[in-house]
């Protein structure tokens, strides 16, 4: 987007821009997850991150499909939001000494990432429907459903053991 | 937090650090909201932002209460996540030409902010309970409930008219 021009004229432009934003975000997440996998100690948390990495790769393919369905080129634009969320995740992880407390911190950071994706996919689904693109909405809904499921799984993992171990 | 020291040793330390993070985030939100209010055109969206600004001030007071209950000094630490989310909100707003499309963009940005708060308060409530601080958890839960309610209100506003007007 230009610094001195207002490139977004229509809701359709805004939809494509936000698609480019989440396309970038998902790519950054695939780069961040291997570090989180290597730092996690709890085997279930580690394998949860591994599973989410595979899932994220599938989500990127779905986004490419939506770009294609929409007749737009798959392109990423900078997304300061995900950059900030990942930067914060790295900073906190670097500050934690205890392995079990680190697991609790990593899990919380992963949930912050999930919530960013949930809000963006929720918006994209609503805009696609408003634009009469039920076909795009339905593909994006699959990503949204996966993010919700991952967030729920992380909450269950936190409550069932990760937080308890961190407090012990 | 130090660059070369690992300052977070316990879940309690992590709880206080995250409290400082959201304390900073809420302060940044009170600075960002007036700009969003001045840019919004839809009267309901504008007044929704105004109401959320007042609510945010109350949430900051609740955070100060939690710091006090916990015997910690109310202090803010840098939160790259909220800085990134707000930076992105400003960039997108600056790129949108049409007023009604801008409303849709502002609403989506506000939801990204809400989701960041939801994830952090959700985590803080869970950690407070794990630490046996039901008293702190109950105050933080009030902030979490307000953020959920605001997000729900924004979704309803988007679906009932803001997105429709933006697409017209």
mmCIF file of C-alpha atoms in Angstrom:
data_model
loop_
_atom_site.group_PDB
_atom_site.id
_atom_site.type_symbol
_atom_site.label_atom_id
_atom_site.label_comp_id
_atom_site.label_asym_id
_atom_site.label_seq_id
_atom_site.Cartn_x
_atom_site.Cartn_y
_atom_site.Cartn_z
ATOM 1 C CA UNK A 1 0.000 0.000 0.000
ATOM 2 C CA UNK A 2 1.263 3.454 -0.832
ATOM 3 C CA UNK A 3 2.228 5.936 1.813
ATOM 4 C CA UNK A 4 0.658 8.900 0.073
ATOM 5 C CA UNK A 5 -2.152 7.286 -1.871
ATOM 6 C CA UNK A 6 -5.326 5.749 -0.619
ATOM 7 C CA UNK A 7 -5.256 2.444 -2.454
ATOM 8 C CA UNK A 8 -8.311 0.870 -0.844
ATOM 9 C CA UNK A 9 -11.440 2.175 -2.526
ATOM 10 C CA UNK A 10 -13.994 -0.598 -2.053
ATOM 11 C CA UNK A 11 -14.885 -3.380 0.376
ATOM 12 C CA UNK A 12 -13.534 -5.735 -2.251
ATOM 13 C CA UNK A 13 -10.148 -3.966 -2.136
ATOM 14 C CA UNK A 14 -10.204 -4.189 1.671
ATOM 15 C CA UNK A 15 -11.045 -7.891 1.472
ATOM 16 C CA UNK A 16 -8.066 -8.557 -0.823
ATOM 17 C CA UNK A 17 -5.770 -6.448 1.368
ATOM 18 C CA UNK A 18 -6.783 -8.407 4.473
ATOM 19 C CA UNK A 19 -6.310 -11.668 2.576
ATOM 20 C CA UNK A 20 -2.744 -10.513 1.780
ATOM 21 C CA UNK A 21 -2.264 -9.604 5.440
ATOM 22 C CA UNK A 22 -3.266 -13.035 6.758
ATOM 23 C CA UNK A 23 -1.284 -14.711 3.940
ATOM 24 C CA UNK A 24 1.825 -12.955 5.277
ATOM 25 C CA UNK A 25 0.822 -13.771 8.870
ATOM 26 C CA UNK A 26 0.464 -17.499 8.152
ATOM 27 C CA UNK A 27 3.891 -17.522 6.480
ATOM 28 C CA UNK A 28 5.463 -15.861 9.529
ATOM 29 C CA UNK A 29 3.731 -18.420 11.757
ATOM 30 C CA UNK A 30 5.308 -21.301 9.817
ATOM 31 C CA UNK A 31 8.683 -19.668 10.533
ATOM 32 C CA UNK A 32 7.950 -19.081 14.236
ATOM 33 C CA UNK A 33 6.506 -22.495 15.078
ATOM 34 C CA UNK A 34 9.714 -24.569 14.646
ATOM 35 C CA UNK A 35 11.383 -22.386 17.312
ATOM 36 C CA UNK A 36 8.424 -22.879 19.633
ATOM 37 C CA UNK A 37 8.528 -26.640 18.993
ATOM 38 C CA UNK A 38 12.214 -26.760 19.918
ATOM 39 C CA UNK A 39 11.636 -24.756 23.113
ATOM 40 C CA UNK A 40 8.593 -26.699 24.383
ATOM 41 C CA UNK A 41 9.226 -29.439 26.952
ATOM 42 C CA UNK A 42 5.788 -30.972 27.495
ATOM 43 C CA UNK A 43 5.404 -33.708 24.836
ATOM 44 C CA UNK A 44 1.705 -32.956 24.227
ATOM 45 C CA UNK A 45 2.434 -29.239 23.769
ATOM 46 C CA UNK A 46 5.332 -30.035 21.429
ATOM 47 C CA UNK A 47 3.210 -32.358 19.321
ATOM 48 C CA UNK A 48 0.320 -29.850 19.392
ATOM 49 C CA UNK A 49 2.681 -27.253 17.874
ATOM 50 C CA UNK A 50 3.911 -29.794 15.299
ATOM 51 C CA UNK A 51 0.350 -30.579 14.299
ATOM 52 C CA UNK A 52 -0.459 -26.868 14.035
ATOM 53 C CA UNK A 53 2.535 -26.345 11.765
ATOM 54 C CA UNK A 54 1.143 -28.913 9.312
ATOM 55 C CA UNK A 55 -2.294 -27.355 9.637
ATOM 56 C CA UNK A 56 -0.850 -23.899 8.904
ATOM 57 C CA UNK A 57 0.716 -25.185 5.678
ATOM 58 C CA UNK A 58 -2.735 -26.425 4.637
ATOM 59 C CA UNK A 59 -4.248 -23.067 5.549
ATOM 60 C CA UNK A 60 -1.751 -21.290 3.293
ATOM 61 C CA UNK A 61 -2.849 -23.546 0.417
ATOM 62 C CA UNK A 62 -6.480 -22.664 1.135
ATOM 63 C CA UNK A 63 -5.599 -18.964 1.050
ATOM 64 C CA UNK A 64 -3.929 -19.461 -2.344
ATOM 65 C CA UNK A 65 -7.136 -21.128 -3.497
ATOM 66 C CA UNK A 66 -9.185 -18.121 -2.344
ATOM 67 C CA UNK A 67 -6.826 -15.727 -4.173
ATOM 68 C CA UNK A 68 -7.308 -17.827 -7.302
ATOM 69 C CA UNK A 69 -11.097 -18.043 -6.913
ATOM 70 C CA UNK A 70 -11.152 -14.284 -6.553
ATOM 71 C CA UNK A 71 -8.947 -13.755 -9.612
ATOM 72 C CA UNK A 72 -6.230 -12.058 -7.566
ATOM 73 C CA UNK A 73 -2.554 -12.927 -7.435
ATOM 74 C CA UNK A 74 -1.439 -14.588 -4.174
ATOM 75 C CA UNK A 75 0.626 -11.866 -2.553
ATOM 76 C CA UNK A 76 1.682 -11.053 0.991
ATOM 77 C CA UNK A 77 1.675 -7.563 2.508
ATOM 78 C CA UNK A 78 3.455 -6.627 5.695
ATOM 79 C CA UNK A 79 1.412 -7.311 8.798
ATOM 80 C CA UNK A 80 2.832 -5.368 11.758
ATOM 81 C CA UNK A 81 0.290 -7.064 14.046
ATOM 82 C CA UNK A 82 1.633 -10.598 13.614
ATOM 83 C CA UNK A 83 5.208 -9.284 13.637
ATOM 84 C CA UNK A 84 4.502 -7.703 17.035
ATOM 85 C CA UNK A 85 2.787 -10.793 18.414
ATOM 86 C CA UNK A 86 5.693 -13.032 17.345
ATOM 87 C CA UNK A 87 8.307 -10.539 18.591
ATOM 88 C CA UNK A 88 6.603 -10.523 21.981
ATOM 89 C CA UNK A 89 6.435 -14.330 22.044
ATOM 90 C CA UNK A 90 10.211 -14.506 21.419
ATOM 91 C CA UNK A 91 10.993 -11.862 24.033
ATOM 92 C CA UNK A 92 8.956 -13.556 26.746
ATOM 93 C CA UNK A 93 10.369 -16.996 25.905
ATOM 94 C CA UNK A 94 13.873 -15.546 26.233
ATOM 95 C CA UNK A 95 13.081 -14.204 29.695
ATOM 96 C CA UNK A 96 11.821 -17.429 31.280
ATOM 97 C CA UNK A 97 14.282 -19.601 33.202
ATOM 98 C CA UNK A 98 12.127 -22.568 34.320
ATOM 99 C CA UNK A 99 11.158 -25.142 31.654
ATOM 100 C CA UNK A 100 7.632 -25.666 32.913
ATOM 101 C CA UNK A 101 6.975 -21.944 33.256
ATOM 102 C CA UNK A 102 8.336 -21.597 29.715
ATOM 103 C CA UNK A 103 5.740 -24.115 28.507
ATOM 104 C CA UNK A 104 2.983 -21.984 30.076
ATOM 105 C CA UNK A 105 4.435 -18.879 28.380
ATOM 106 C CA UNK A 106 4.737 -20.606 24.985
ATOM 107 C CA UNK A 107 1.176 -21.871 25.228
ATOM 108 C CA UNK A 108 -0.117 -18.368 26.052
ATOM 109 C CA UNK A 109 1.848 -16.916 23.109
ATOM 110 C CA UNK A 110 0.361 -19.535 20.794
ATOM 111 C CA UNK A 111 -3.107 -18.526 21.967
ATOM 112 C CA UNK A 112 -2.337 -14.869 21.186
ATOM 113 C CA UNK A 113 -1.421 -15.977 17.639
ATOM 114 C CA UNK A 114 -4.630 -18.039 17.381
ATOM 115 C CA UNK A 115 -6.763 -15.105 18.476
ATOM 116 C CA UNK A 116 -5.217 -12.884 15.821
ATOM 117 C CA UNK A 117 -6.061 -15.466 13.187
ATOM 118 C CA UNK A 118 -9.576 -15.945 14.584
ATOM 119 C CA UNK A 119 -10.335 -12.234 14.354
ATOM 120 C CA UNK A 120 -8.970 -11.906 10.799
ATOM 121 C CA UNK A 121 -10.693 -15.036 9.439
ATOM 122 C CA UNK A 122 -13.943 -14.023 11.188
ATOM 123 C CA UNK A 123 -13.773 -10.652 9.409
ATOM 124 C CA UNK A 124 -12.806 -12.198 6.049
ATOM 125 C CA UNK A 125 -15.705 -14.683 6.181
ATOM 126 C CA UNK A 126 -18.161 -11.849 6.951
ATOM 127 C CA UNK A 127 -16.795 -9.663 4.135
ATOM 128 C CA UNK A 128 -16.778 -12.527 1.610
ATOM 129 C CA UNK A 129 -20.448 -13.198 2.389
ATOM 130 C CA UNK A 130 -21.282 -9.491 2.114
ATOM 131 C CA UNK A 131 -19.579 -9.448 -1.288
ATOM 132 C CA UNK A 132 -21.720 -12.384 -2.420
ATOM 133 C CA UNK A 133 -18.721 -14.737 -2.454
ATOM 134 C CA UNK A 134 -20.123 -17.651 -0.478
ATOM 135 C CA UNK A 135 -17.549 -19.854 -2.253
ATOM 136 C CA UNK A 136 -14.617 -17.876 -0.781
ATOM 137 C CA UNK A 137 -16.385 -17.612 2.589
ATOM 138 C CA UNK A 138 -16.727 -21.365 2.814
ATOM 139 C CA UNK A 139 -12.989 -21.981 2.226
ATOM 140 C CA UNK A 140 -12.031 -19.282 4.740
ATOM 141 C CA UNK A 141 -14.493 -20.756 7.236
ATOM 142 C CA UNK A 142 -12.456 -23.984 7.183
ATOM 143 C CA UNK A 143 -9.386 -22.060 8.354
ATOM 144 C CA UNK A 144 -11.471 -20.259 10.991
ATOM 145 C CA UNK A 145 -12.847 -23.556 12.304
ATOM 146 C CA UNK A 146 -9.331 -24.980 12.587
ATOM 147 C CA UNK A 147 -8.096 -21.938 14.508
ATOM 148 C CA UNK A 148 -11.016 -22.176 16.938
ATOM 149 C CA UNK A 149 -10.332 -25.887 17.457
ATOM 150 C CA UNK A 150 -6.607 -25.239 18.074
ATOM 151 C CA UNK A 151 -7.370 -22.475 20.577
ATOM 152 C CA UNK A 152 -9.804 -24.748 22.426
ATOM 153 C CA UNK A 153 -7.235 -27.562 22.481
ATOM 154 C CA UNK A 154 -4.601 -25.184 23.907
ATOM 155 C CA UNK A 155 -6.997 -24.003 26.629
ATOM 156 C CA UNK A 156 -7.728 -27.616 27.599
ATOM 157 C CA UNK A 157 -3.997 -28.392 27.690
ATOM 158 C CA UNK A 158 -3.299 -25.323 29.868
ATOM 159 C CA UNK A 159 -6.059 -26.141 32.310
ATOM 160 C CA UNK A 160 -5.444 -29.872 32.510
ATOM 161 C CA UNK A 161 -1.691 -29.756 33.158
ATOM 162 C CA UNK A 162 0.612 -27.093 31.714
ATOM 163 C CA UNK A 163 -0.421 -24.371 34.197
ATOM 164 C CA UNK A 164 -0.428 -26.857 37.093
ATOM 165 C CA UNK A 165 3.097 -28.005 36.291
ATOM 166 C CA UNK A 166 4.249 -24.405 35.902
ATOM 167 C CA UNK A 167 2.897 -23.550 39.370
ATOM 168 C CA UNK A 168 4.376 -26.638 41.053
ATOM 169 C CA UNK B 1 13.027 -7.519 31.328
ATOM 170 C CA UNK B 2 16.746 -7.906 30.859
ATOM 171 C CA UNK B 3 18.259 -8.840 27.568
ATOM 172 C CA UNK B 4 20.821 -11.175 29.049
ATOM 173 C CA UNK B 5 19.101 -12.341 32.210
ATOM 174 C CA UNK B 6 16.149 -14.616 32.572
ATOM 175 C CA UNK B 7 14.016 -12.590 34.949
ATOM 176 C CA UNK B 8 10.952 -14.837 34.955
ATOM 177 C CA UNK B 9 11.512 -17.748 37.316
ATOM 178 C CA UNK B 10 8.017 -18.742 38.450
ATOM 179 C CA UNK B 11 4.428 -18.741 37.199
ATOM 180 C CA UNK B 12 3.859 -15.884 39.610
ATOM 181 C CA UNK B 13 6.595 -13.843 37.875
ATOM 182 C CA UNK B 14 5.008 -14.659 34.510
ATOM 183 C CA UNK B 15 1.593 -13.601 35.833
ATOM 184 C CA UNK B 16 2.966 -10.223 36.976
ATOM 185 C CA UNK B 17 4.836 -9.743 33.682
ATOM 186 C CA UNK B 18 1.657 -10.393 31.688
ATOM 187 C CA UNK B 19 -0.275 -8.035 33.973
ATOM 188 C CA UNK B 20 2.325 -5.345 33.135
ATOM 189 C CA UNK B 21 1.967 -6.196 29.441
ATOM 190 C CA UNK B 22 -1.819 -5.743 29.391
ATOM 191 C CA UNK B 23 -1.504 -2.625 31.593
ATOM 192 C CA UNK B 24 0.661 -1.097 28.855
ATOM 193 C CA UNK B 25 -1.699 -2.375 26.160
ATOM 194 C CA UNK B 26 -4.768 -0.793 27.785
ATOM 195 C CA UNK B 27 -2.912 2.527 28.050
ATOM 196 C CA UNK B 28 -2.012 2.410 24.353
ATOM 197 C CA UNK B 29 -5.651 1.628 23.535
ATOM 198 C CA UNK B 30 -6.822 4.766 25.373
ATOM 199 C CA UNK B 31 -4.425 6.727 23.133
ATOM 200 C CA UNK B 32 -5.541 4.979 19.924
ATOM 201 C CA UNK B 33 -9.299 5.150 20.456
ATOM 202 C CA UNK B 34 -9.727 8.953 20.156
ATOM 203 C CA UNK B 35 -8.201 8.767 16.643
ATOM 204 C CA UNK B 36 -10.574 5.930 15.737
ATOM 205 C CA UNK B 37 -13.525 7.930 17.108
ATOM 206 C CA UNK B 38 -12.589 10.926 14.980
ATOM 207 C CA UNK B 39 -12.245 8.780 11.834
ATOM 208 C CA UNK B 40 -15.498 6.787 12.236
ATOM 209 C CA UNK B 41 -18.534 8.025 10.302
ATOM 210 C CA UNK B 42 -21.315 5.685 11.407
ATOM 211 C CA UNK B 43 -22.849 7.234 14.568
ATOM 212 C CA UNK B 44 -23.355 3.860 16.294
ATOM 213 C CA UNK B 45 -19.726 2.850 15.593
ATOM 214 C CA UNK B 46 -18.482 6.225 16.839
ATOM 215 C CA UNK B 47 -20.494 5.974 20.049
ATOM 216 C CA UNK B 48 -19.456 2.320 20.466
ATOM 217 C CA UNK B 49 -15.806 3.455 20.386
ATOM 218 C CA UNK B 50 -16.595 6.282 22.849
ATOM 219 C CA UNK B 51 -18.210 3.837 25.234
ATOM 220 C CA UNK B 52 -15.254 1.474 24.917
ATOM 221 C CA UNK B 53 -12.863 4.310 25.759
ATOM 222 C CA UNK B 54 -14.694 4.879 29.072
ATOM 223 C CA UNK B 55 -14.759 1.124 29.671
ATOM 224 C CA UNK B 56 -10.985 0.917 29.029
ATOM 225 C CA UNK B 57 -10.350 3.578 31.667
ATOM 226 C CA UNK B 58 -12.309 1.454 34.145
ATOM 227 C CA UNK B 59 -10.324 -1.623 33.098
ATOM 228 C CA UNK B 60 -7.055 0.199 33.839
ATOM 229 C CA UNK B 61 -8.359 0.965 37.344
ATOM 230 C CA UNK B 62 -9.223 -2.713 37.822
ATOM 231 C CA UNK B 63 -5.691 -3.668 36.740
ATOM 232 C CA UNK B 64 -4.268 -1.248 39.310
ATOM 233 C CA UNK B 65 -6.476 -2.948 41.905
ATOM 234 C CA UNK B 66 -5.080 -6.357 40.916
ATOM 235 C CA UNK B 67 -1.484 -5.058 41.175
ATOM 236 C CA UNK B 68 -2.326 -3.776 44.663
ATOM 237 C CA UNK B 69 -4.060 -7.004 45.728
ATOM 238 C CA UNK B 70 -0.997 -8.880 44.573
ATOM 239 C CA UNK B 71 1.369 -6.552 46.415
ATOM 240 C CA UNK B 72 3.100 -5.490 43.190
ATOM 241 C CA UNK B 73 3.671 -1.957 41.936
ATOM 242 C CA UNK B 74 1.480 -0.981 38.963
ATOM 243 C CA UNK B 75 3.998 -0.852 36.128
ATOM 244 C CA UNK B 76 3.792 -1.130 32.359
ATOM 245 C CA UNK B 77 6.231 -3.113 30.209
ATOM 246 C CA UNK B 78 6.525 -2.739 26.457
ATOM 247 C CA UNK B 79 4.065 -4.879 24.547
ATOM 248 C CA UNK B 80 5.173 -5.242 20.911
ATOM 249 C CA UNK B 81 1.950 -7.135 20.156
ATOM 250 C CA UNK B 82 -0.422 -4.252 20.861
ATOM 251 C CA UNK B 83 2.022 -1.790 19.243
ATOM 252 C CA UNK B 84 1.883 -3.914 16.069
ATOM 253 C CA UNK B 85 -1.898 -4.252 16.134
ATOM 254 C CA UNK B 86 -2.350 -0.475 16.562
ATOM 255 C CA UNK B 87 0.306 0.311 13.927
ATOM 256 C CA UNK B 88 -1.532 -1.921 11.463
ATOM 257 C CA UNK B 89 -4.874 -0.294 12.335
ATOM 258 C CA UNK B 90 -3.412 3.149 11.580
ATOM 259 C CA UNK B 91 -1.802 1.996 8.335
ATOM 260 C CA UNK B 92 -4.989 0.430 7.009
ATOM 261 C CA UNK B 93 -7.090 3.436 8.042
ATOM 262 C CA UNK B 94 -4.671 5.678 6.140
ATOM 263 C CA UNK B 95 -5.064 3.587 2.996
ATOM 264 C CA UNK B 96 -8.872 3.645 2.749
ATOM 265 C CA UNK B 97 -10.497 6.335 0.601
ATOM 266 C CA UNK B 98 -14.238 5.637 1.041
ATOM 267 C CA UNK B 99 -15.851 6.603 4.374
ATOM 268 C CA UNK B 100 -18.060 3.559 4.655
ATOM 269 C CA UNK B 101 -15.248 1.176 3.730
ATOM 270 C CA UNK B 102 -13.158 2.977 6.354
ATOM 271 C CA UNK B 103 -15.845 2.209 8.960
ATOM 272 C CA UNK B 104 -15.609 -1.502 8.072
ATOM 273 C CA UNK B 105 -11.803 -1.328 8.358
ATOM 274 C CA UNK B 106 -11.930 0.505 11.715
ATOM 275 C CA UNK B 107 -14.425 -2.011 13.067
ATOM 276 C CA UNK B 108 -12.209 -4.937 12.010
ATOM 277 C CA UNK B 109 -9.177 -3.259 13.619
ATOM 278 C CA UNK B 110 -11.129 -2.777 16.842
ATOM 279 C CA UNK B 111 -11.964 -6.485 16.812
ATOM 280 C CA UNK B 112 -8.276 -7.355 16.430
ATOM 281 C CA UNK B 113 -7.597 -5.255 19.536
ATOM 282 C CA UNK B 114 -10.452 -6.973 21.410
ATOM 283 C CA UNK B 115 -9.142 -10.418 20.533
ATOM 284 C CA UNK B 116 -5.702 -9.531 21.870
ATOM 285 C CA UNK B 117 -7.266 -8.452 25.130
ATOM 286 C CA UNK B 118 -9.487 -11.543 25.257
ATOM 287 C CA UNK B 119 -6.520 -13.879 24.906
ATOM 288 C CA UNK B 120 -4.445 -12.063 27.551
ATOM 289 C CA UNK B 121 -7.265 -11.769 30.106
ATOM 290 C CA UNK B 122 -8.237 -15.403 29.484
ATOM 291 C CA UNK B 123 -4.654 -16.435 30.260
ATOM 292 C CA UNK B 124 -4.396 -14.139 33.305
ATOM 293 C CA UNK B 125 -7.644 -15.478 34.799
ATOM 294 C CA UNK B 126 -6.419 -19.079 34.357
ATOM 295 C CA UNK B 127 -3.015 -18.295 35.905
ATOM 296 C CA UNK B 128 -4.541 -16.373 38.843
ATOM 297 C CA UNK B 129 -6.768 -19.370 39.613
ATOM 298 C CA UNK B 130 -3.799 -21.745 39.321
ATOM 299 C CA UNK B 131 -1.901 -19.541 41.772
ATOM 300 C CA UNK B 132 -4.790 -19.747 44.247
ATOM 301 C CA UNK B 133 -5.684 -16.084 43.715
ATOM 302 C CA UNK B 134 -9.410 -16.357 43.086
ATOM 303 C CA UNK B 135 -9.690 -12.720 44.254
ATOM 304 C CA UNK B 136 -7.443 -11.477 41.420
ATOM 305 C CA UNK B 137 -9.101 -13.877 38.951
ATOM 306 C CA UNK B 138 -12.533 -12.471 39.726
ATOM 307 C CA UNK B 139 -11.450 -8.851 39.041
ATOM 308 C CA UNK B 140 -9.683 -9.867 35.804
ATOM 309 C CA UNK B 141 -12.763 -11.840 34.780
ATOM 310 C CA UNK B 142 -14.753 -8.583 34.815
ATOM 311 C CA UNK B 143 -12.380 -7.119 32.202
ATOM 312 C CA UNK B 144 -12.580 -10.331 30.167
ATOM 313 C CA UNK B 145 -16.398 -10.265 30.234
ATOM 314 C CA UNK B 146 -16.411 -6.655 29.020
ATOM 315 C CA UNK B 147 -14.042 -7.464 26.143
ATOM 316 C CA UNK B 148 -16.204 -10.402 25.062
ATOM 317 C CA UNK B 149 -19.309 -8.192 25.186
ATOM 318 C CA UNK B 150 -17.596 -5.464 23.125
ATOM 319 C CA UNK B 151 -16.429 -7.957 20.507
ATOM 320 C CA UNK B 152 -19.953 -9.400 20.250
ATOM 321 C CA UNK B 153 -21.424 -5.903 19.900
ATOM 322 C CA UNK B 154 -18.928 -5.096 17.112
ATOM 323 C CA UNK B 155 -19.785 -8.310 15.251
ATOM 324 C CA UNK B 156 -23.505 -7.458 15.462
ATOM 325 C CA UNK B 157 -22.818 -3.927 14.190
ATOM 326 C CA UNK B 158 -20.716 -5.257 11.282
ATOM 327 C CA UNK B 159 -23.328 -7.792 10.253
ATOM 328 C CA UNK B 160 -26.363 -5.557 10.695
ATOM 329 C CA UNK B 161 -25.120 -2.566 8.739
ATOM 330 C CA UNK B 162 -21.451 -1.512 8.597
ATOM 331 C CA UNK B 163 -20.407 -4.226 6.123
ATOM 332 C CA UNK B 164 -23.587 -3.730 4.077
ATOM 333 C CA UNK B 165 -22.974 0.014 3.774
ATOM 334 C CA UNK B 166 -19.332 -0.605 2.883
ATOM 335 C CA UNK B 167 -20.348 -2.932 0.047
ATOM 336 C CA UNK B 168 -23.051 -0.608 -1.306
#
